[in-house]
Coordinates of C-alpha atoms and ligand atoms in Angstrom, one line a residue:
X1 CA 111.3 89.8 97.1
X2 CA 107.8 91.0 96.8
X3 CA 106.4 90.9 93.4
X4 CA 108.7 88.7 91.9
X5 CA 109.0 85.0 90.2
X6 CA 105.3 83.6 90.6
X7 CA 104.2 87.2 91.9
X8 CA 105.8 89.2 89.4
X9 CA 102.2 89.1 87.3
X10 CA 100.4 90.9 90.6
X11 CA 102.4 94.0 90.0
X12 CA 102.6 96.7 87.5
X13 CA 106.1 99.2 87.5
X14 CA 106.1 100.2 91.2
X15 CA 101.9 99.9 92.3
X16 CA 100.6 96.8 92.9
X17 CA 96.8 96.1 90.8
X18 CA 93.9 95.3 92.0
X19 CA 92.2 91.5 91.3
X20 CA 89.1 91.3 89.8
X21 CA 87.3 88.6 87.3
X22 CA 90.4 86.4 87.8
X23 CA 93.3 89.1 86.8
X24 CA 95.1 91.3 88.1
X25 CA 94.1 94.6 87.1
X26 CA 95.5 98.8 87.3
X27 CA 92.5 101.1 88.4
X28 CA 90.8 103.4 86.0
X29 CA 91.2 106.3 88.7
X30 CA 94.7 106.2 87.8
X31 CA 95.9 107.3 91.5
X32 CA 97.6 104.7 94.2
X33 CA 97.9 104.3 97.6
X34 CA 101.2 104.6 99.3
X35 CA 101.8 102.0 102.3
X36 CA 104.6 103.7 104.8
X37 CA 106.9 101.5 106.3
X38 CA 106.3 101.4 109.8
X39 CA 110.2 101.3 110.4
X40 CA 111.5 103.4 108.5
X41 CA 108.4 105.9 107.7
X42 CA 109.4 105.7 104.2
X43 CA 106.9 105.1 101.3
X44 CA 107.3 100.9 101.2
X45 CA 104.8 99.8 98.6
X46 CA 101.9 101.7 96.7
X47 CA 98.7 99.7 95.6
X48 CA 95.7 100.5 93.1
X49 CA 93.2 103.3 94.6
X50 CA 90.1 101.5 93.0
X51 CA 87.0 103.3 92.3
X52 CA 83.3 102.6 92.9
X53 CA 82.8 101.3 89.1
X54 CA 85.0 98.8 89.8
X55 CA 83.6 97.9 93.1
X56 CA 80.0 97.6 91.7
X57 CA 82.2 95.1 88.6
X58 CA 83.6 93.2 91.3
X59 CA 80.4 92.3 93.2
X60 CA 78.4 91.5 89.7
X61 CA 80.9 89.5 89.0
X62 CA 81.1 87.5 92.5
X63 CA 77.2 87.1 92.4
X64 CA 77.2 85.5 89.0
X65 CA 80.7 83.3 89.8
X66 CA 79.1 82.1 93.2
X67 CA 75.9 80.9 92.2
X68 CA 78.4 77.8 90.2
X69 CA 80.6 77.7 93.1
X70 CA 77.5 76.6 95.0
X71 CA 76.7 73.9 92.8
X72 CA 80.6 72.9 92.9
X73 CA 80.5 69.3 95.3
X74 CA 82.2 70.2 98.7
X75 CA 85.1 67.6 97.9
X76 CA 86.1 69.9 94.6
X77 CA 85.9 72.4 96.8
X78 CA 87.9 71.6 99.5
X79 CA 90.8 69.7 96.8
X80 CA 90.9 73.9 95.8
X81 CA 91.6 75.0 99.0
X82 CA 94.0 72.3 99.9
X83 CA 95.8 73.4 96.5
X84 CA 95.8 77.7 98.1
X85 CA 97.0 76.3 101.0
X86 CA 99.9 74.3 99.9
X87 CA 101.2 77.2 97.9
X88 CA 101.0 79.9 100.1
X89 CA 103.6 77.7 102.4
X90 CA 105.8 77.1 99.0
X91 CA 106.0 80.9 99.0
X92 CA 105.7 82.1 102.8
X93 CA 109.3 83.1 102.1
X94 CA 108.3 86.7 99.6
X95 CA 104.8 87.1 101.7
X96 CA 106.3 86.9 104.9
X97 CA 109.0 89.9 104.0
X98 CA 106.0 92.0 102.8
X99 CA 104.9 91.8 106.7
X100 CA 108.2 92.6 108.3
X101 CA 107.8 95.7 105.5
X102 CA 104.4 96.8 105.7
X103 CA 103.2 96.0 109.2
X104 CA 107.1 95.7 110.8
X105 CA 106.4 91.9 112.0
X106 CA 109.3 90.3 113.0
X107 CA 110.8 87.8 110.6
X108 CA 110.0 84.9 112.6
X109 CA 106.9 85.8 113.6
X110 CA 105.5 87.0 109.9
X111 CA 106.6 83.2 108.6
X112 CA 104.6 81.5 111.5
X113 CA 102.0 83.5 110.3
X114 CA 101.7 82.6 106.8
X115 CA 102.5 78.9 107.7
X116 CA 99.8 79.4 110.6
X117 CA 97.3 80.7 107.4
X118 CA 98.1 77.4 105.1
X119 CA 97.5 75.8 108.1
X120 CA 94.0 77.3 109.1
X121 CA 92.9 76.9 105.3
X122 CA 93.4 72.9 105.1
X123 CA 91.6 72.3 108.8
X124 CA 88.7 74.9 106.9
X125 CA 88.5 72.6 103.8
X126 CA 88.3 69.2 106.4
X127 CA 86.1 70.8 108.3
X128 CA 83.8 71.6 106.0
X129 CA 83.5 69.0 104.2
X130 CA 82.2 67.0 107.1
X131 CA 80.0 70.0 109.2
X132 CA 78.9 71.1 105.8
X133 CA 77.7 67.4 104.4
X134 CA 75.3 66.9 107.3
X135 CA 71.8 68.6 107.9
X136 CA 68.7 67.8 109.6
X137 CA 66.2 65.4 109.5
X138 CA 62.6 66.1 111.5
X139 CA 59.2 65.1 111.7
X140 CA 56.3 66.7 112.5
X141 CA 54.5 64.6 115.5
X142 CA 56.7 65.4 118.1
X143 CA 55.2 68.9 118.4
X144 CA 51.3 68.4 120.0
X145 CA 48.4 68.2 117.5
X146 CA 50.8 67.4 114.2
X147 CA 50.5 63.8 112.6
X148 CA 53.8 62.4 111.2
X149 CA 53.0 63.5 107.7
X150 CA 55.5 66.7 107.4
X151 CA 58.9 65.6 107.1
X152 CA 61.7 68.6 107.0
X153 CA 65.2 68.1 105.2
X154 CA 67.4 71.2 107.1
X155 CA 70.5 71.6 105.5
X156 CA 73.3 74.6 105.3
X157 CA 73.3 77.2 102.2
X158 CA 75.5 79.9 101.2
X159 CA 74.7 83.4 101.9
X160 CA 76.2 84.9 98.8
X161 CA 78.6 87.2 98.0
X162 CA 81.1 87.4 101.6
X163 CA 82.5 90.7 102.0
X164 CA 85.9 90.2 104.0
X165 CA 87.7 92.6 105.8
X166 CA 90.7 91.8 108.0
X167 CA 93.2 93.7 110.4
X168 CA 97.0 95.1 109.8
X169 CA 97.9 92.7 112.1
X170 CA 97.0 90.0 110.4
X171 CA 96.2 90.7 107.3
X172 CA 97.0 87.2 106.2
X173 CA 95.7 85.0 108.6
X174 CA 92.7 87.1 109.6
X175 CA 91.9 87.2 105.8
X176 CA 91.8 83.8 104.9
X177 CA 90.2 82.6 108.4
X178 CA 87.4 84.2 106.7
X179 CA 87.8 83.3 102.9
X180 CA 88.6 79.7 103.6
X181 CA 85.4 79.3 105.7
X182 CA 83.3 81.5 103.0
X183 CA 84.8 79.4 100.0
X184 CA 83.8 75.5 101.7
X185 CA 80.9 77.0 102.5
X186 CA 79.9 77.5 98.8
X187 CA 79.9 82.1 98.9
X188 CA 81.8 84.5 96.8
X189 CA 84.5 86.7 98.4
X190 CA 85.5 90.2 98.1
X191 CA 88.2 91.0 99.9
X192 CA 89.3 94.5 101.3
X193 CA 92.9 94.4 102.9
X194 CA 93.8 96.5 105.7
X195 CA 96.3 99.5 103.6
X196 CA 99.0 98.4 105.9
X197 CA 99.5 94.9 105.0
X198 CA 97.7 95.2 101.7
X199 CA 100.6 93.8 99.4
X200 CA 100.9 90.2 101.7
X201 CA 97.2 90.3 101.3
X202 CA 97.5 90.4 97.6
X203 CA 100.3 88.0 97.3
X204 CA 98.1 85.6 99.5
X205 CA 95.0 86.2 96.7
X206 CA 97.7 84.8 94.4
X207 CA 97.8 81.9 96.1
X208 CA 94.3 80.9 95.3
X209 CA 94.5 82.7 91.7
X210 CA 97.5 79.9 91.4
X211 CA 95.4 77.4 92.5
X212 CA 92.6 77.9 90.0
X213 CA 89.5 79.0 91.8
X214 CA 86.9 80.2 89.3
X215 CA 87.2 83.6 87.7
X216 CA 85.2 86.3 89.7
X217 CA 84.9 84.2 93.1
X218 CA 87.3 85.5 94.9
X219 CA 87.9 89.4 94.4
X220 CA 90.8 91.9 96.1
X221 CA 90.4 95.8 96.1
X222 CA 92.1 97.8 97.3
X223 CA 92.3 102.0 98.1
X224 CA 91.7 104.0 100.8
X225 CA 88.8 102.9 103.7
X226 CA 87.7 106.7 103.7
X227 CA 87.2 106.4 100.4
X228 CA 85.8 103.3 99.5
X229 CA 85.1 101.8 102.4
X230 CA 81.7 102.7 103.3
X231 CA 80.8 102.0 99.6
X232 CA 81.7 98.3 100.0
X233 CA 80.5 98.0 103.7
X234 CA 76.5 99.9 102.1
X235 CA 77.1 97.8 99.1
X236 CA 73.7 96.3 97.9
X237 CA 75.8 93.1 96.7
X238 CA 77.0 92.0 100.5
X239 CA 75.4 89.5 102.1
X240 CA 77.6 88.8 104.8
X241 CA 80.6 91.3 106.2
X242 CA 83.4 89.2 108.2
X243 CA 85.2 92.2 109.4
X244 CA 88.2 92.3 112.3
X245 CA 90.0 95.5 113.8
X246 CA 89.0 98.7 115.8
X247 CA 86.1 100.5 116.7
X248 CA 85.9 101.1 112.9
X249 CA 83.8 98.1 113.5
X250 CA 81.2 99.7 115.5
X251 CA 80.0 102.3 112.7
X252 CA 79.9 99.3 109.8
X253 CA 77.8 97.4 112.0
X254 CA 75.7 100.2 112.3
X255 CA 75.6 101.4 108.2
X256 CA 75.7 97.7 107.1
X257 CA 72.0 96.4 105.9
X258 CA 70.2 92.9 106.8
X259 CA 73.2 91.2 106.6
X260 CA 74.6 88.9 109.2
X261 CA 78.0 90.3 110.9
X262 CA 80.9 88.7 111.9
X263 CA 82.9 91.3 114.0
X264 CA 86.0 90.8 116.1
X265 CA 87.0 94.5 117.5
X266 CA 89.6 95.6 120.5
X267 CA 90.0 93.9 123.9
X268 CA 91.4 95.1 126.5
X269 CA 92.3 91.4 128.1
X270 CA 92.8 91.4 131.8
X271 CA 95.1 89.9 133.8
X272 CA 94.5 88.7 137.4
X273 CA 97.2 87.2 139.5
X274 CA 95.7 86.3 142.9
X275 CA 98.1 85.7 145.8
X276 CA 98.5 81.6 145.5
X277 CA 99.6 82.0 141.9
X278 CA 103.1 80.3 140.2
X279 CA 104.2 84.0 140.0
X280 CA 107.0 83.1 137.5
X281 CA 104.5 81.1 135.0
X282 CA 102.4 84.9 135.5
X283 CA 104.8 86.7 134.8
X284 CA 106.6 85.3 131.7
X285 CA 102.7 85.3 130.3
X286 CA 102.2 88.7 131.3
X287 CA 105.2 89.7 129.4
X288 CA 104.6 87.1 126.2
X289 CA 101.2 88.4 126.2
X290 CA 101.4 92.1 126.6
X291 CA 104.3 92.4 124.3
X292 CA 104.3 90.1 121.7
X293 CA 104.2 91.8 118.2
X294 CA 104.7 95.0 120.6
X295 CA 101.1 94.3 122.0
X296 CA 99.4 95.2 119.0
X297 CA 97.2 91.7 119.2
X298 CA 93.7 92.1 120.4
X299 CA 94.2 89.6 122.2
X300 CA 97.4 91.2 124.3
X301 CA 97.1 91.7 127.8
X302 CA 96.4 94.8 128.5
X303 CA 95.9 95.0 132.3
X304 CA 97.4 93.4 134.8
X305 CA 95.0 93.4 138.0
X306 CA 97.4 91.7 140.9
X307 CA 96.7 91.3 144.7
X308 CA 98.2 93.8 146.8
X309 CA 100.2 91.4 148.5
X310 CA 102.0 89.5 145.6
X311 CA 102.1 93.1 143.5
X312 CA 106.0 94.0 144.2
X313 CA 107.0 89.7 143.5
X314 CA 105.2 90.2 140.5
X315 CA 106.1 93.7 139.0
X316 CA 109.5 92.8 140.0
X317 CA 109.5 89.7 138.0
X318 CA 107.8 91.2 134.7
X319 CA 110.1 94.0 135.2
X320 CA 113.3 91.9 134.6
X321 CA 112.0 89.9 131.5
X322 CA 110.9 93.4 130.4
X323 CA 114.2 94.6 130.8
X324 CA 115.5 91.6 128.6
X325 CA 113.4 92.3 125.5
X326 CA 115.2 93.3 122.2
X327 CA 114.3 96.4 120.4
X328 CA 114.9 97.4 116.7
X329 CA 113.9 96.0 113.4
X330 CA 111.4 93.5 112.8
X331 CA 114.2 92.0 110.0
X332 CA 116.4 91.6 113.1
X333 CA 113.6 89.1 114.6
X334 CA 114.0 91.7 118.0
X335 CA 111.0 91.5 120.1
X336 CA 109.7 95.1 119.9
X337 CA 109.1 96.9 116.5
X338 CA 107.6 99.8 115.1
X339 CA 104.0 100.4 116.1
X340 CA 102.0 100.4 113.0
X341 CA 101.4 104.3 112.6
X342 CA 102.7 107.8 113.6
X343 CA 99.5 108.0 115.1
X344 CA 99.3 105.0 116.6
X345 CA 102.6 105.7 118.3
X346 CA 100.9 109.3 119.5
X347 CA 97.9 107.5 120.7
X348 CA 100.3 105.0 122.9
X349 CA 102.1 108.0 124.1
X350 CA 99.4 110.2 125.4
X351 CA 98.0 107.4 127.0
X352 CA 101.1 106.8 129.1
X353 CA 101.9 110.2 130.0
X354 CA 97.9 110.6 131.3
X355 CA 98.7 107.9 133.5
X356 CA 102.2 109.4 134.8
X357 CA 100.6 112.8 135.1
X358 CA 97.9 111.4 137.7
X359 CA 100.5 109.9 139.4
X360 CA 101.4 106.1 137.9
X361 CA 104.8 104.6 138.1
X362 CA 106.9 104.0 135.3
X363 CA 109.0 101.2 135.6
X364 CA 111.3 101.6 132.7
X365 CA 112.6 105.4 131.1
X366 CA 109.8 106.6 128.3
X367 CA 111.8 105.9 125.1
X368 CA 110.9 106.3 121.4
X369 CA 112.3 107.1 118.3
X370 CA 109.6 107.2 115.3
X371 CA 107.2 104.6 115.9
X372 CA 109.7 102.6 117.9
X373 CA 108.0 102.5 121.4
X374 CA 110.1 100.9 124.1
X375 CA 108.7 98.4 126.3
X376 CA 106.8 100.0 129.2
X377 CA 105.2 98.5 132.2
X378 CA 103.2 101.2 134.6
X379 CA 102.5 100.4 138.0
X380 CA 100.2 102.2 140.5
X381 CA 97.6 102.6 137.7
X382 CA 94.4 103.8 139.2
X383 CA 90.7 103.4 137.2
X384 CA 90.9 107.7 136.9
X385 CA 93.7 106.6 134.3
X386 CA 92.6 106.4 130.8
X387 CA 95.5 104.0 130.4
X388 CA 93.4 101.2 132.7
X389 CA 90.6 101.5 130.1
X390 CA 91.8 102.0 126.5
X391 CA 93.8 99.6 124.1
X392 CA 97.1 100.9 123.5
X393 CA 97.4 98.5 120.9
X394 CA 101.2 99.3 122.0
X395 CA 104.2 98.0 124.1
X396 CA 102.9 99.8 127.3
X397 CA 101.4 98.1 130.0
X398 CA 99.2 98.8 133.2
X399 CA 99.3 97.2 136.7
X400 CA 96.6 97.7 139.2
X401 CA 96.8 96.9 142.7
X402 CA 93.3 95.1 144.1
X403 CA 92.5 94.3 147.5
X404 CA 89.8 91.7 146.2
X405 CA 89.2 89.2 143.5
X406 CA 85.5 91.3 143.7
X407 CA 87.4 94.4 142.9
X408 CA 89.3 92.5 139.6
X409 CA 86.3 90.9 138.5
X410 CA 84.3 94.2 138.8
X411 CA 87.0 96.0 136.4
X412 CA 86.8 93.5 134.0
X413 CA 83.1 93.8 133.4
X414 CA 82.9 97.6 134.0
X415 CA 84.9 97.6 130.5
X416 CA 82.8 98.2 127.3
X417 CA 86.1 95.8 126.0
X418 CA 85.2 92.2 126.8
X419 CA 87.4 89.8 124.4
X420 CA 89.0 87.7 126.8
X421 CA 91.0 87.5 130.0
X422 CA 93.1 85.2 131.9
X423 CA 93.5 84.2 135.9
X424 CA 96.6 83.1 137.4
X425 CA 96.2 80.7 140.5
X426 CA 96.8 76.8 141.7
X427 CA 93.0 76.7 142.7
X428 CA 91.1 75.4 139.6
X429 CA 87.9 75.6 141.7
X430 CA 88.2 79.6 142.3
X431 CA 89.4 80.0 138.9
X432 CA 86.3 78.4 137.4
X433 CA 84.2 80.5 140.0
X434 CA 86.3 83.8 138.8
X435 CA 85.9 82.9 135.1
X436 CA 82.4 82.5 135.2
X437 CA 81.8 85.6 137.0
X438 CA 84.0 87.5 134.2
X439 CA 81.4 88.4 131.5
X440 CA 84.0 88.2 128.5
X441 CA 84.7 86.1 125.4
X442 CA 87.1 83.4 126.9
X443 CA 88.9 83.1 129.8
X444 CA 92.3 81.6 130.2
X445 CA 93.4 79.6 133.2
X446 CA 96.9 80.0 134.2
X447 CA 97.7 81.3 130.4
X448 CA 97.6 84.5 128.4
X449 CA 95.1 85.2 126.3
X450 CA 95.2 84.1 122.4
X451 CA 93.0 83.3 119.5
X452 CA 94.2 80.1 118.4
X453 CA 94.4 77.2 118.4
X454 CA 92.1 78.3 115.2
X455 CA 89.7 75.4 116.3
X456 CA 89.0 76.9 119.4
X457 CA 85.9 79.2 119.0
X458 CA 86.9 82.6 119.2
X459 CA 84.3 86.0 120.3
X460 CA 83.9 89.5 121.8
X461 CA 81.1 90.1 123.7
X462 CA 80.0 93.9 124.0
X463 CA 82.1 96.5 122.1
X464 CA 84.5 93.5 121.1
X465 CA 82.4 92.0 118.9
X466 CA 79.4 90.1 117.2
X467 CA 79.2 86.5 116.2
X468 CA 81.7 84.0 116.3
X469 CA 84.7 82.8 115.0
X470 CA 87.4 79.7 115.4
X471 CA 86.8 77.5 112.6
X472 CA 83.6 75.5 112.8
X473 CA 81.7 78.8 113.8
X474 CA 83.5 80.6 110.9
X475 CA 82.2 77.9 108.4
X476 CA 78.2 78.1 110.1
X477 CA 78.1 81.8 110.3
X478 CA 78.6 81.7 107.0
X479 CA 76.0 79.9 105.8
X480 CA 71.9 79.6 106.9
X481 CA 69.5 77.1 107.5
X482 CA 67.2 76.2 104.2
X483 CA 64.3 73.8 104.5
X484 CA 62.3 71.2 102.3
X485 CA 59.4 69.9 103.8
X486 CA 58.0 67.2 102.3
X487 CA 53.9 67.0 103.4
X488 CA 52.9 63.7 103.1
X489 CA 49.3 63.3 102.3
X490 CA 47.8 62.5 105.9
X491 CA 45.4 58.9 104.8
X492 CA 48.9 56.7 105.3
X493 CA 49.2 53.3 104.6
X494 CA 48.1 51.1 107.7
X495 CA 50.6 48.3 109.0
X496 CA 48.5 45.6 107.8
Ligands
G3P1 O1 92.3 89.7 116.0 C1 92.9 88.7 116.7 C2 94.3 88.9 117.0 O2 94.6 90.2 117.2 C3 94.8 88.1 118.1 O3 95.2 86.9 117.6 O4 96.4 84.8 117.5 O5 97.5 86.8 118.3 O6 95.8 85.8 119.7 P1 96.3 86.0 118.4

């Protein structure tokens, strides 16, 4: 259960602290913040509201504890790491059920995740290790007019002090994809969790307090984003903000200062099924990926854009592994769950009934109960529809009939969304063709679109993001180029 046996120290009567110069701490503003179960819309867990003092403590503290971590050798660092990620698998059992609670995960799904998370954190420390241990070497005569008397040493330094801030979706593995690659890479970390999905974050930080990072290195605060959040995102002690959710996004990376920005926002993937494609392998992707964790993965599908002439095949295919999909509670491992939010719930809804009032198709009966959407695939969807632009972030799902792969390709990159996308066809030659004419983060051939395998690099282009991630572009974005030049005098020694 959460907050007990090697967690029981992270909490404090009923509100989980706060962790700050290696302890866990209660916040001097005395008020908390309640997380609601998405489920059951009942108060689940409350955590500190901290308060700017503490903020400003946290990020003197992480300046002070990073300038050793940089001079700790990469091996020590990575044997750390290792040690973090071994533990949070001995315990994915407690941070797991704090998903199914918070963010209404399924079971099964919320333990791949944390395993996923020990696993992302020991390829980090590996890769680091390596990436991080080699630099440059140049000279200075191959650029015209320079003698070979300047010889630069280019190697990789920390930025600082890391300020990481990752999604209620993922609130695990989207937290330590950032502080695995911040930590080998010699910064300090403060981390803000999402509210939902605050309490796994925190038992996750007590993986690495477990296995002894440095007092002060690694920092978790928690309250409300309205309230602290632009003071941490403005904060003069950021050098770096690794941030991953919604348009939220946009405005940080317009308040944040010179910093460099790692931003994964929304996507609204597309899905084009041209008329040669294996319409069964489509359509069991179309459902995986539009309706796993009830499509609230940036990466979801979240338009289908099929040839007029395979359209009924395929809608009648999705529709009967739609119609197979178990819904109800995320402890019951059944497909769809909860939505996050209330609001998110009213946000999926008006989309869908804009769509059925300008005329769409519904191809299952509009059901919900709470935040319990039920799985909803709308045909006939026409660009006039807000539903074939905006991210549900929801079990609902539109299909629009094209008459050319021109026309798919032309919705694609008339979103401001551009994460990734996907193209079903036996061709490989058009599908190369297609996918370089779709101007989006990655494209998937004859798959649906996902982040992982964590290696993989992983980016937005346009409103979905800035920078990149996967795991070696994690680890170099978190770092910059510093050079020694060594200027010889320019009389050298002749060859004899
Ligand atoms: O932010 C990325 C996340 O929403 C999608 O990740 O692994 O489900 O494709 P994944």
């Amino acid at each position: 259960m959460a907050g007990t046996g090697v967690f029981q120290e992270i909490v404090d009567g009923d509100v989980f602290q706060y962790y700050a110069d290696g302890e866990w701490k209660k916040s001097s503003s005395g008020k908390s913040v309640s997380i609601i179960n998405p489920a059951t819309r009942k108060i689940q867990y409350k955590v500190q509201a901290c308060t700017q003092a503490e903020v400003n403590k946290v990020f003197e503290t992480a300046k002070a504890a990073q300038k050793l971590w940089a001079k700790v050798p990469l091996w020590k660092r990575a044997e750390a790491l290792h040690k973090a990620a071994a533990l949070l698998k001995e315990h994915k059992g407690p941070i797991a059920e704090c998903l199914v609670k918070e963010v209404a995960k399924p079971a099964k799904d919320s333990v791949s995740e944390v395993v996923r998370s020990g696993d992302l954190i020991s390829y980090t420390a590996e890769g680091g290790v390596r990436i991080l241990s080699e630099g440059k070497f140049l000279v200075s005569d191959s650029f015209p007019g320079n003698d070979r008397n300047k010889l630069c040493l280019a190697s990789k330094i920390p930025l600082g002090v890391v300020l990481a801030i990752p999604p209620f979706n993922y609130p695990v593995n989207l937290a330590v994809s950032k502080i695995a690659a911040a930590l080998i890479a010699g910064n300090a970390v403060v981390l803000k969790p999402p509210t939902q999905g605050a309490v796994a974050g925190l038992h996750m930080i007590q993986c690495f307090h477990l296995a002894g990072f440095p007092k002060g290195l690694l920092s978790c605060v928690t309250g409300k984003g309205s309230e602290i959040g632009d003071f941490l995102t403005m904060h003069p002690g950021v050098n770096c903000i690794s941030f991953t959710g919604g348009d939220t996004g946009i405005a940080i990376s317009k308040k944040a200062g010179m910093v460099p920005l790692q931003m994964e926002l929304g996507g609204k993937d597309a899905c084009i099924v041209l008329e040669d494609a294996d319409l069964d392998l489509a359509a069991a992707n179309i459902v995986k990926g539009g309706f796993s964790y009830s499509g609230q993965r940036c990466t979801a599908v979240k338009v289908v854009l099929a040839m007029e002439s395979i359209a009924d095949d395929l809608v009648a295919k999705v529709n009967a592994k739609v119609d197979k999909l178990t819904v109800g509670s995320p402890e019951e491992d059944c497909d769809i769950t909860a939505v996050v939010s209330e609001s998110s719930a009213n946000f999926i809804e008006g989309l869908a009934r804009d769509a059925k009032e300008k005329g769409a198709t519904f191809c299952q009966e509009y059901k919900r109960e709470g935040n319990l959407i039920w799985p909803l695939l709308v045909d006939h969807v026409r660009p006039d529809m807000r539903l074939a632009w905006e991210e549900p972030f929801g079990p609902v799902l539109p299909v629009i009939r094209i008459s050319s792969v021109e026309e798919g390709i032309h919705h694609c990159n008339a979103n401001n969304f551009a994460l990734q996308g996907c193209i079903f066809t036996r061709d490989i030659n058009k599908a190369i063709m297609i996918s370089d004419a779709m101007e989006t983060g990655t494209v998937q051939i004859n798959s649906a679109p996902a982040r992982g395998p964590d290696h993989f690099p992983f980016q937005g282009l346009r409103d979905s993001g800035i920078g990149s991630q996967g795991i070696t572009n994690s680890i170099n974005m978190m770092t910059k180029v510093k050079s020694t030049v060594i200027n010889l005098p320019s009389a050298s020694y002749t060859m004899g």
